[in-house]
Amino acid sequence: MSLANRVAIITGAGSGIGRAASLKLSTQGMLVALVDYDVARGEETLRLVKEQEGNGIFIQADVSSSTEVQNYVANIKERYGRIDVFFNNAGVMGTLSPLADYSEETFDRIMAVNLKGAFLGLKYVIKVMEEQRSGVIINTASTAGVQSTPFLGGYSASKHGVVGLTKTAAAEYGPKGIRINAVCPGGVITNMTKDMDMSDPVQNGPLRRPSSPEEIANVVCFLASEEASYMNGSIVTVDGGLTA
Ligand code: NAD
């Protein structure tokens, strides 16, 4: 089974890892349904998809809104009839601060987007995949989801939560023909990290550099493909050896 003519949803498709994955899956011949709450960015990704002869649509939605998630899932199901791959990727990082000074508003927003957003995507996409008795889901966690991340307490908690959702969903839905895995990027050069110093070789780990979004997208594409047919519940670090 190749990915050609199959249907992928990518959230956070307007930038960074989501954009790179949209372009990569599109080059495999997938129909890509791009979801982002930023219209200008989402439409720019769709333009880039079309520029490389790909096919897809852009739907504006905030992944932290239950209604908006239900609407985009229903919309894509109606349009394409099925959902084969779901890249559950949209996320925000928030500002850096030690926990005792960490703002409650930042904590609530990060949880709403990164953790509840991941949950809502899983909840409504799995319903469709369950009927098909097939599908592949890749959640974007982070190295912050598997180790301490000083000054990013809320972000780290949200990503540990995504790891928990991934393992639980994999155990529940593996028997129904749905594979669910997570990628854990280390430092990636995207909009999210544009105000951070990403040049410290030690902080970057053994490969001594951050990754490009494309290096994460390549792994996402592999996990989506039949080449990864025995991978389920895996928490895949793509971090140049940082957590090793
Ligand atoms: P990015 O900021 O470049 O892109 C994120 C995209 O998600 C943006 O287009 C944004 O508009 C969209 N988005 C944010 N909140 C949304 C919402 N509520 N609803 C819909 N769309 C929303 O960031 P990125 O670096 O590409 O991050 C993608 C994922 O990778 C995130 O889950 C992030 O936590 C994770 N990640 C990033 C890094 C890194 O170093 N950049 C490392 C590990 C994990």
PDB file of C-alpha atoms and ligand atoms in Angstrom:
ATOM      1  CA  MET A   1       0.000   0.000   0.000  1.00  0.00           C
ATOM      2  CA  SER A   2       1.551   3.293  -1.040  1.00  0.00           C
ATOM      3  CA  LEU A   3       0.530   6.698   0.215  1.00  0.00           C
ATOM      4  CA  ALA A   4      -0.502   7.850  -3.275  1.00  0.00           C
ATOM      5  CA  ASN A   5      -4.084   9.128  -3.524  1.00  0.00           C
ATOM      6  CA  ARG A   6      -4.625   8.594   0.181  1.00  0.00           C
ATOM      7  CA  VAL A   7      -5.879  11.345   2.432  1.00  0.00           C
ATOM      8  CA  ALA A   8      -3.780  13.068   5.106  1.00  0.00           C
ATOM      9  CA  ILE A   9      -4.756  15.728   7.623  1.00  0.00           C
ATOM     10  CA  ILE A  10      -1.928  17.914   8.922  1.00  0.00           C
ATOM     11  CA  THR A  11      -2.575  20.338  11.795  1.00  0.00           C
ATOM     12  CA  GLY A  12      -0.288  23.295  12.330  1.00  0.00           C
ATOM     13  CA  ALA A  13       0.253  23.026   8.565  1.00  0.00           C
ATOM     14  CA  GLY A  14       0.955  26.730   8.182  1.00  0.00           C
ATOM     15  CA  SER A  15       4.507  26.713   9.455  1.00  0.00           C
ATOM     16  CA  GLY A  16       7.597  24.794  10.447  1.00  0.00           C
ATOM     17  CA  ILE A  17       7.253  21.046  10.919  1.00  0.00           C
ATOM     18  CA  GLY A  18       3.615  20.997   9.787  1.00  0.00           C
ATOM     19  CA  ARG A  19       4.422  22.794   6.534  1.00  0.00           C
ATOM     20  CA  ALA A  20       7.423  20.542   5.820  1.00  0.00           C
ATOM     21  CA  ALA A  21       5.293  17.432   6.490  1.00  0.00           C
ATOM     22  CA  SER A  22       2.504  18.744   4.255  1.00  0.00           C
ATOM     23  CA  LEU A  23       4.960  19.178   1.386  1.00  0.00           C
ATOM     24  CA  LYS A  24       6.605  15.800   2.012  1.00  0.00           C
ATOM     25  CA  LEU A  25       3.324  13.845   2.184  1.00  0.00           C
ATOM     26  CA  SER A  26       2.127  15.714  -0.890  1.00  0.00           C
ATOM     27  CA  THR A  27       5.205  14.596  -2.848  1.00  0.00           C
ATOM     28  CA  GLN A  28       4.158  11.017  -2.023  1.00  0.00           C
ATOM     29  CA  GLY A  29       0.925  11.702  -3.924  1.00  0.00           C
ATOM     30  CA  MET A  30      -1.241  12.187  -0.858  1.00  0.00           C
ATOM     31  CA  LEU A  31      -4.249  14.507  -0.828  1.00  0.00           C
ATOM     32  CA  VAL A  32      -3.372  16.891   1.978  1.00  0.00           C
ATOM     33  CA  ALA A  33      -5.974  18.610   4.153  1.00  0.00           C
ATOM     34  CA  LEU A  34      -4.141  21.467   5.831  1.00  0.00           C
ATOM     35  CA  VAL A  35      -5.432  22.762   9.160  1.00  0.00           C
ATOM     36  CA  ASP A  36      -4.160  25.885  10.906  1.00  0.00           C
ATOM     37  CA  TYR A  37      -5.752  28.799  12.722  1.00  0.00           C
ATOM     38  CA  ASP A  38      -3.613  31.274  10.788  1.00  0.00           C
ATOM     39  CA  VAL A  39      -5.229  31.741   7.361  1.00  0.00           C
ATOM     40  CA  ALA A  40      -2.322  33.501   5.664  1.00  0.00           C
ATOM     41  CA  ARG A  41       0.164  30.802   6.668  1.00  0.00           C
ATOM     42  CA  GLY A  42      -2.197  27.946   5.839  1.00  0.00           C
ATOM     43  CA  GLU A  43      -2.952  29.350   2.404  1.00  0.00           C
ATOM     44  CA  GLU A  44       0.755  29.858   1.758  1.00  0.00           C
ATOM     45  CA  THR A  45       1.395  26.167   2.501  1.00  0.00           C
ATOM     46  CA  LEU A  46      -1.415  25.219   0.112  1.00  0.00           C
ATOM     47  CA  ARG A  47       0.173  27.426  -2.550  1.00  0.00           C
ATOM     48  CA  LEU A  48       3.504  25.642  -2.021  1.00  0.00           C
ATOM     49  CA  VAL A  49       1.744  22.256  -2.276  1.00  0.00           C
ATOM     50  CA  LYS A  50       0.160  23.276  -5.584  1.00  0.00           C
ATOM     51  CA  GLU A  51       3.439  24.732  -6.818  1.00  0.00           C
ATOM     52  CA  GLN A  52       4.912  21.220  -6.608  1.00  0.00           C
ATOM     53  CA  GLU A  53       1.861  19.769  -8.441  1.00  0.00           C
ATOM     54  CA  GLY A  54       0.220  18.508  -5.248  1.00  0.00           C
ATOM     55  CA  ASN A  55      -3.456  18.454  -4.318  1.00  0.00           C
ATOM     56  CA  GLY A  56      -5.148  19.590  -1.177  1.00  0.00           C
ATOM     57  CA  ILE A  57      -7.312  22.014   0.710  1.00  0.00           C
ATOM     58  CA  PHE A  58      -6.843  24.441   3.568  1.00  0.00           C
ATOM     59  CA  ILE A  59      -9.314  24.643   6.434  1.00  0.00           C
ATOM     60  CA  GLN A  60      -9.014  27.254   9.141  1.00  0.00           C
ATOM     61  CA  ALA A  61      -9.544  25.793  12.607  1.00  0.00           C
ATOM     62  CA  ASP A  62      -8.298  26.219  16.141  1.00  0.00           C
ATOM     63  CA  VAL A  63      -7.345  22.754  17.374  1.00  0.00           C
ATOM     64  CA  SER A  64      -8.249  23.715  20.947  1.00  0.00           C
ATOM     65  CA  SER A  65     -11.913  24.201  19.973  1.00  0.00           C
ATOM     66  CA  SER A  66     -14.039  21.070  20.091  1.00  0.00           C
ATOM     67  CA  THR A  67     -16.571  22.486  17.622  1.00  0.00           C
ATOM     68  CA  GLU A  68     -13.907  23.531  15.145  1.00  0.00           C
ATOM     69  CA  VAL A  69     -12.193  20.123  15.311  1.00  0.00           C
ATOM     70  CA  GLN A  70     -15.497  18.300  14.801  1.00  0.00           C
ATOM     71  CA  ASN A  71     -16.273  20.589  11.862  1.00  0.00           C
ATOM     72  CA  TYR A  72     -12.974  20.111  10.051  1.00  0.00           C
ATOM     73  CA  VAL A  73     -13.043  16.338  10.536  1.00  0.00           C
ATOM     74  CA  ALA A  74     -16.628  16.155   9.195  1.00  0.00           C
ATOM     75  CA  ASN A  75     -15.749  18.489   6.321  1.00  0.00           C
ATOM     76  CA  ILE A  76     -12.736  16.379   5.239  1.00  0.00           C
ATOM     77  CA  LYS A  77     -14.630  13.095   5.633  1.00  0.00           C
ATOM     78  CA  GLU A  78     -17.450  14.452   3.475  1.00  0.00           C
ATOM     79  CA  ARG A  79     -15.088  15.768   0.826  1.00  0.00           C
ATOM     80  CA  TYR A  80     -12.686  12.829   0.531  1.00  0.00           C
ATOM     81  CA  GLY A  81     -14.701   9.967   2.028  1.00  0.00           C
ATOM     82  CA  ARG A  82     -11.898   8.827   4.310  1.00  0.00           C
ATOM     83  CA  ILE A  83      -8.919   9.807   6.457  1.00  0.00           C
ATOM     84  CA  ASP A  84      -5.819   7.629   6.091  1.00  0.00           C
ATOM     85  CA  VAL A  85      -3.148   9.634   7.884  1.00  0.00           C
ATOM     86  CA  PHE A  86      -3.505  12.183  10.657  1.00  0.00           C
ATOM     87  CA  PHE A  87      -0.494  14.312  11.650  1.00  0.00           C
ATOM     88  CA  ASN A  88      -1.658  15.773  14.973  1.00  0.00           C
ATOM     89  CA  ASN A  89       0.980  18.465  15.175  1.00  0.00           C
ATOM     90  CA  ALA A  90      -0.223  21.995  16.026  1.00  0.00           C
ATOM     91  CA  GLY A  91       1.388  23.367  19.150  1.00  0.00           C
ATOM     92  CA  VAL A  92       2.596  26.436  21.011  1.00  0.00           C
ATOM     93  CA  MET A  93       5.508  26.885  23.385  1.00  0.00           C
ATOM     94  CA  GLY A  94       4.876  29.990  25.515  1.00  0.00           C
ATOM     95  CA  THR A  95       7.473  32.075  27.297  1.00  0.00           C
ATOM     96  CA  LEU A  96      10.271  30.741  29.484  1.00  0.00           C
ATOM     97  CA  SER A  97       9.911  30.988  33.239  1.00  0.00           C
ATOM     98  CA  PRO A  98      10.652  28.995  36.381  1.00  0.00           C
ATOM     99  CA  LEU A  99       7.558  27.194  37.670  1.00  0.00           C
ATOM    100  CA  ALA A 100       6.837  29.398  40.692  1.00  0.00           C
ATOM    101  CA  ASP A 101       6.679  32.411  38.365  1.00  0.00           C
ATOM    102  CA  TYR A 102       5.015  30.576  35.470  1.00  0.00           C
ATOM    103  CA  SER A 103       1.800  32.369  34.508  1.00  0.00           C
ATOM    104  CA  GLU A 104      -1.473  30.471  34.920  1.00  0.00           C
ATOM    105  CA  GLU A 105      -2.775  31.950  31.667  1.00  0.00           C
ATOM    106  CA  THR A 106       0.230  30.584  29.761  1.00  0.00           C
ATOM    107  CA  PHE A 107      -0.212  27.193  31.427  1.00  0.00           C
ATOM    108  CA  ASP A 108      -3.920  27.038  30.543  1.00  0.00           C
ATOM    109  CA  ARG A 109      -3.359  28.074  26.913  1.00  0.00           C
ATOM    110  CA  ILE A 110      -0.526  25.600  26.365  1.00  0.00           C
ATOM    111  CA  MET A 111      -2.597  22.793  27.857  1.00  0.00           C
ATOM    112  CA  ALA A 112      -5.592  23.829  25.740  1.00  0.00           C
ATOM    113  CA  VAL A 113      -3.661  23.740  22.455  1.00  0.00           C
ATOM    114  CA  ASN A 114      -0.980  21.088  22.987  1.00  0.00           C
ATOM    115  CA  LEU A 115      -2.779  18.576  25.188  1.00  0.00           C
ATOM    116  CA  LYS A 116      -6.516  19.107  24.807  1.00  0.00           C
ATOM    117  CA  GLY A 117      -5.959  19.898  21.119  1.00  0.00           C
ATOM    118  CA  ALA A 118      -4.121  16.600  20.656  1.00  0.00           C
ATOM    119  CA  PHE A 119      -6.893  14.812  22.553  1.00  0.00           C
ATOM    120  CA  LEU A 120      -9.683  16.375  20.463  1.00  0.00           C
ATOM    121  CA  GLY A 121      -7.932  15.499  17.204  1.00  0.00           C
ATOM    122  CA  LEU A 122      -7.466  11.900  18.328  1.00  0.00           C
ATOM    123  CA  LYS A 123     -11.043  11.631  19.589  1.00  0.00           C
ATOM    124  CA  TYR A 124     -12.731  12.760  16.383  1.00  0.00           C
ATOM    125  CA  VAL A 125     -10.318  11.343  13.799  1.00  0.00           C
ATOM    126  CA  ILE A 126     -10.228   7.920  15.479  1.00  0.00           C
ATOM    127  CA  LYS A 127     -14.031   7.713  15.133  1.00  0.00           C
ATOM    128  CA  VAL A 128     -13.616   7.900  11.351  1.00  0.00           C
ATOM    129  CA  MET A 129     -10.635   5.511  11.258  1.00  0.00           C
ATOM    130  CA  GLU A 130     -12.489   3.044  13.476  1.00  0.00           C
ATOM    131  CA  GLU A 131     -15.267   2.777  10.891  1.00  0.00           C
ATOM    132  CA  GLN A 132     -12.645   2.208   8.164  1.00  0.00           C
ATOM    133  CA  ARG A 133     -10.780  -0.223  10.431  1.00  0.00           C
ATOM    134  CA  SER A 134      -7.553   1.411   9.240  1.00  0.00           C
ATOM    135  CA  GLY A 135      -5.503   4.537   9.668  1.00  0.00           C
ATOM    136  CA  VAL A 136      -2.241   5.950  10.925  1.00  0.00           C
ATOM    137  CA  ILE A 137      -1.776   8.762  13.424  1.00  0.00           C
ATOM    138  CA  ILE A 138       1.420  10.604  14.304  1.00  0.00           C
ATOM    139  CA  ASN A 139       1.313  12.972  17.269  1.00  0.00           C
ATOM    140  CA  THR A 140       3.980  15.628  17.696  1.00  0.00           C
ATOM    141  CA  ALA A 141       5.350  15.414  21.209  1.00  0.00           C
ATOM    142  CA  SER A 142       8.886  16.684  21.892  1.00  0.00           C
ATOM    143  CA  THR A 143      12.043  15.813  23.758  1.00  0.00           C
ATOM    144  CA  ALA A 144      10.281  18.010  26.357  1.00  0.00           C
ATOM    145  CA  GLY A 145       7.799  15.112  26.601  1.00  0.00           C
ATOM    146  CA  VAL A 146      10.401  12.600  27.721  1.00  0.00           C
ATOM    147  CA  GLN A 147      12.832  14.584  29.854  1.00  0.00           C
ATOM    148  CA  SER A 148      13.030  17.697  32.024  1.00  0.00           C
ATOM    149  CA  THR A 149      12.892  21.019  30.209  1.00  0.00           C
ATOM    150  CA  PRO A 150      13.818  23.756  32.655  1.00  0.00           C
ATOM    151  CA  PHE A 151      11.758  26.967  32.329  1.00  0.00           C
ATOM    152  CA  LEU A 152       9.215  25.321  30.046  1.00  0.00           C
ATOM    153  CA  GLY A 153       7.205  23.548  32.762  1.00  0.00           C
ATOM    154  CA  GLY A 154       3.785  23.917  31.142  1.00  0.00           C
ATOM    155  CA  TYR A 155       5.104  22.949  27.720  1.00  0.00           C
ATOM    156  CA  SER A 156       6.939  19.943  29.137  1.00  0.00           C
ATOM    157  CA  ALA A 157       3.834  18.809  31.050  1.00  0.00           C
ATOM    158  CA  SER A 158       1.705  19.143  27.903  1.00  0.00           C
ATOM    159  CA  LYS A 159       4.158  17.085  25.837  1.00  0.00           C
ATOM    160  CA  HIS A 160       4.460  14.381  28.519  1.00  0.00           C
ATOM    161  CA  GLY A 161       0.669  14.324  28.254  1.00  0.00           C
ATOM    162  CA  VAL A 162       0.865  13.820  24.478  1.00  0.00           C
ATOM    163  CA  VAL A 163       3.189  10.858  25.079  1.00  0.00           C
ATOM    164  CA  GLY A 164       0.619   9.413  27.517  1.00  0.00           C
ATOM    165  CA  LEU A 165      -2.212   9.870  25.023  1.00  0.00           C
ATOM    166  CA  THR A 166      -0.120   8.244  22.294  1.00  0.00           C
ATOM    167  CA  LYS A 167       0.645   5.112  24.323  1.00  0.00           C
ATOM    168  CA  THR A 168      -2.925   4.751  25.577  1.00  0.00           C
ATOM    169  CA  ALA A 169      -4.457   5.299  22.131  1.00  0.00           C
ATOM    170  CA  ALA A 170      -2.004   2.804  20.597  1.00  0.00           C
ATOM    171  CA  ALA A 171      -3.044   0.179  23.139  1.00  0.00           C
ATOM    172  CA  GLU A 172      -6.759   0.839  22.636  1.00  0.00           C
ATOM    173  CA  TYR A 173      -6.838   1.065  18.840  1.00  0.00           C
ATOM    174  CA  GLY A 174      -3.996  -1.177  17.652  1.00  0.00           C
ATOM    175  CA  PRO A 175      -6.447  -4.095  17.730  1.00  0.00           C
ATOM    176  CA  LYS A 176      -8.721  -2.101  15.401  1.00  0.00           C
ATOM    177  CA  GLY A 177      -6.084  -1.613  12.723  1.00  0.00           C
ATOM    178  CA  ILE A 178      -5.041   1.918  13.661  1.00  0.00           C
ATOM    179  CA  ARG A 179      -1.357   2.602  14.346  1.00  0.00           C
ATOM    180  CA  ILE A 180      -0.574   5.546  16.620  1.00  0.00           C
ATOM    181  CA  ASN A 181       2.962   6.830  17.266  1.00  0.00           C
ATOM    182  CA  ALA A 182       4.625  10.052  18.388  1.00  0.00           C
ATOM    183  CA  VAL A 183       7.637  11.979  17.138  1.00  0.00           C
ATOM    184  CA  CYS A 184       9.770  13.831  19.658  1.00  0.00           C
ATOM    185  CA  PRO A 185      11.832  16.486  17.893  1.00  0.00           C
ATOM    186  CA  GLY A 186      14.717  18.170  19.664  1.00  0.00           C
ATOM    187  CA  GLY A 187      15.524  21.724  18.588  1.00  0.00           C
ATOM    188  CA  VAL A 188      14.062  22.549  15.170  1.00  0.00           C
ATOM    189  CA  ILE A 189      14.528  25.792  13.263  1.00  0.00           C
ATOM    190  CA  THR A 190      10.945  27.085  12.880  1.00  0.00           C
ATOM    191  CA  ASN A 191       8.850  30.118  13.830  1.00  0.00           C
ATOM    192  CA  MET A 192       8.460  28.589  17.276  1.00  0.00           C
ATOM    193  CA  THR A 193      12.171  28.885  18.000  1.00  0.00           C
ATOM    194  CA  LYS A 194      12.935  32.052  16.039  1.00  0.00           C
ATOM    195  CA  ASP A 195      13.560  34.102  19.189  1.00  0.00           C
ATOM    196  CA  MET A 196      15.722  31.442  20.855  1.00  0.00           C
ATOM    197  CA  ASP A 197      19.456  31.001  20.540  1.00  0.00           C
ATOM    198  CA  MET A 198      19.678  27.631  18.787  1.00  0.00           C
ATOM    199  CA  SER A 199      23.439  27.775  18.237  1.00  0.00           C
ATOM    200  CA  ASP A 200      24.765  26.361  21.531  1.00  0.00           C
ATOM    201  CA  PRO A 201      26.493  23.132  20.415  1.00  0.00           C
ATOM    202  CA  VAL A 202      26.169  21.401  23.790  1.00  0.00           C
ATOM    203  CA  GLN A 203      22.454  22.178  24.156  1.00  0.00           C
ATOM    204  CA  ASN A 204      21.943  20.795  20.664  1.00  0.00           C
ATOM    205  CA  GLY A 205      23.337  17.399  21.666  1.00  0.00           C
ATOM    206  CA  PRO A 206      25.762  15.044  19.920  1.00  0.00           C
ATOM    207  CA  LEU A 207      25.107  16.212  16.350  1.00  0.00           C
ATOM    208  CA  ARG A 208      25.890  19.753  17.555  1.00  0.00           C
ATOM    209  CA  ARG A 209      23.162  21.469  15.531  1.00  0.00           C
ATOM    210  CA  PRO A 210      19.384  21.900  15.522  1.00  0.00           C
ATOM    211  CA  SER A 211      17.354  20.087  12.866  1.00  0.00           C
ATOM    212  CA  SER A 212      15.515  21.415   9.869  1.00  0.00           C
ATOM    213  CA  PRO A 213      11.735  20.885   9.737  1.00  0.00           C
ATOM    214  CA  GLU A 214      12.329  18.576   6.759  1.00  0.00           C
ATOM    215  CA  GLU A 215      14.396  16.194   8.903  1.00  0.00           C
ATOM    216  CA  ILE A 216      11.364  15.761  11.167  1.00  0.00           C
ATOM    217  CA  ALA A 217       8.954  15.506   8.233  1.00  0.00           C
ATOM    218  CA  ASN A 218      10.994  12.640   6.748  1.00  0.00           C
ATOM    219  CA  VAL A 219      10.400  10.575   9.886  1.00  0.00           C
ATOM    220  CA  VAL A 220       6.716  11.516   9.945  1.00  0.00           C
ATOM    221  CA  CYS A 221       6.403  10.324   6.354  1.00  0.00           C
ATOM    222  CA  PHE A 222       8.112   7.035   7.209  1.00  0.00           C
ATOM    223  CA  LEU A 223       5.792   6.488  10.193  1.00  0.00           C
ATOM    224  CA  ALA A 224       2.795   7.211   7.955  1.00  0.00           C
ATOM    225  CA  SER A 225       3.927   4.655   5.387  1.00  0.00           C
ATOM    226  CA  GLU A 226       3.529   0.882   5.266  1.00  0.00           C
ATOM    227  CA  GLU A 227       7.288   0.644   5.791  1.00  0.00           C
ATOM    228  CA  ALA A 228       6.436   1.318   9.449  1.00  0.00           C
ATOM    229  CA  SER A 229       3.674  -1.321   9.552  1.00  0.00           C
ATOM    230  CA  TYR A 230       4.846  -2.814  12.855  1.00  0.00           C
ATOM    231  CA  MET A 231       5.347   0.502  14.652  1.00  0.00           C
ATOM    232  CA  ASN A 232       2.626   1.283  17.173  1.00  0.00           C
ATOM    233  CA  GLY A 233       2.857   3.156  20.477  1.00  0.00           C
ATOM    234  CA  SER A 234       6.431   4.155  19.670  1.00  0.00           C
ATOM    235  CA  ILE A 235       7.793   7.408  21.042  1.00  0.00           C
ATOM    236  CA  VAL A 236      10.321   8.255  18.361  1.00  0.00           C
ATOM    237  CA  THR A 237      12.966  10.798  19.301  1.00  0.00           C
ATOM    238  CA  VAL A 238      14.362  12.750  16.346  1.00  0.00           C
ATOM    239  CA  ASP A 239      16.849  14.827  18.256  1.00  0.00           C
ATOM    240  CA  GLY A 240      20.375  14.189  17.016  1.00  0.00           C
ATOM    241  CA  GLY A 241      21.046  12.098  20.115  1.00  0.00           C
ATOM    242  CA  LEU A 242      20.118  14.838  22.609  1.00  0.00           C
ATOM    243  CA  THR A 243      18.153  12.530  24.913  1.00  0.00           C
ATOM    244  CA  ALA A 244      20.614   9.672  24.458  1.00  0.00           C
TER     245      ALA A 244
HETATM  246  P1  NAD B   1       5.554  26.743  14.291  1.00  0.00           P
HETATM  247  O1  NAD B   1       5.193  27.813  15.260  1.00  0.00           O
HETATM  248  O2  NAD B   1       6.524  27.026  13.221  1.00  0.00           O
HETATM  249  O3  NAD B   1       4.222  26.144  13.625  1.00  0.00           O
HETATM  250  C1  NAD B   1       3.099  25.841  14.400  1.00  0.00           C
HETATM  251  C2  NAD B   1       1.854  26.056  13.554  1.00  0.00           C
HETATM  252  O4  NAD B   1       0.722  25.655  14.340  1.00  0.00           O
HETATM  253  C3  NAD B   1       1.653  27.524  13.164  1.00  0.00           C
HETATM  254  O5  NAD B   1       1.336  27.615  11.794  1.00  0.00           O
HETATM  255  C4  NAD B   1       0.481  27.954  14.033  1.00  0.00           C
HETATM  256  O6  NAD B   1      -0.348  28.929  13.413  1.00  0.00           O
HETATM  257  C5  NAD B   1      -0.266  26.639  14.233  1.00  0.00           C
HETATM  258  N1  NAD B   1      -1.072  26.633  15.435  1.00  0.00           N
HETATM  259  C6  NAD B   1      -0.691  26.985  16.696  1.00  0.00           C
HETATM  260  N2  NAD B   1      -1.721  26.881  17.533  1.00  0.00           N
HETATM  261  C7  NAD B   1      -2.772  26.447  16.799  1.00  0.00           C
HETATM  262  C8  NAD B   1      -4.127  26.178  17.111  1.00  0.00           C
HETATM  263  N3  NAD B   1      -4.611  26.340  18.349  1.00  0.00           N
HETATM  264  N4  NAD B   1      -4.947  25.736  16.118  1.00  0.00           N
HETATM  265  C9  NAD B   1      -4.463  25.590  14.871  1.00  0.00           C
HETATM  266  N5  NAD B   1      -3.203  25.846  14.516  1.00  0.00           N
HETATM  267  C10 NAD B   1      -2.374  26.280  15.474  1.00  0.00           C
HETATM  268  O7  NAD B   1       6.052  25.537  15.220  1.00  0.00           O
HETATM  269  P2  NAD B   1       6.791  24.152  14.884  1.00  0.00           P
HETATM  270  O8  NAD B   1       8.149  24.268  15.463  1.00  0.00           O
HETATM  271  O9  NAD B   1       6.602  23.750  13.474  1.00  0.00           O
HETATM  272  O10 NAD B   1       5.942  23.219  15.856  1.00  0.00           O
HETATM  273  C11 NAD B   1       5.110  22.138  15.387  1.00  0.00           C
HETATM  274  C12 NAD B   1       5.003  21.128  16.510  1.00  0.00           C
HETATM  275  O11 NAD B   1       6.318  20.651  16.821  1.00  0.00           O
HETATM  276  C13 NAD B   1       4.465  21.695  17.819  1.00  0.00           C
HETATM  277  O12 NAD B   1       3.607  20.736  18.424  1.00  0.00           O
HETATM  278  C14 NAD B   1       5.703  21.903  18.663  1.00  0.00           C
HETATM  279  O13 NAD B   1       5.413  21.857  20.048  1.00  0.00           O
HETATM  280  C15 NAD B   1       6.536  20.726  18.213  1.00  0.00           C
HETATM  281  N6  NAD B   1       7.971  20.832  18.477  1.00  0.00           N
HETATM  282  C16 NAD B   1       8.706  21.861  17.983  1.00  0.00           C
HETATM  283  C17 NAD B   1      10.066  21.912  18.269  1.00  0.00           C
HETATM  284  C18 NAD B   1      10.954  23.032  17.770  1.00  0.00           C
HETATM  285  O14 NAD B   1      12.136  23.121  18.230  1.00  0.00           O
HETATM  286  N7  NAD B   1      10.517  23.865  16.852  1.00  0.00           N
HETATM  287  C19 NAD B   1      10.658  20.908  19.057  1.00  0.00           C
HETATM  288  C20 NAD B   1       9.882  19.876  19.531  1.00  0.00           C
HETATM  289  C21 NAD B   1       8.521  19.844  19.222  1.00  0.00           C
END
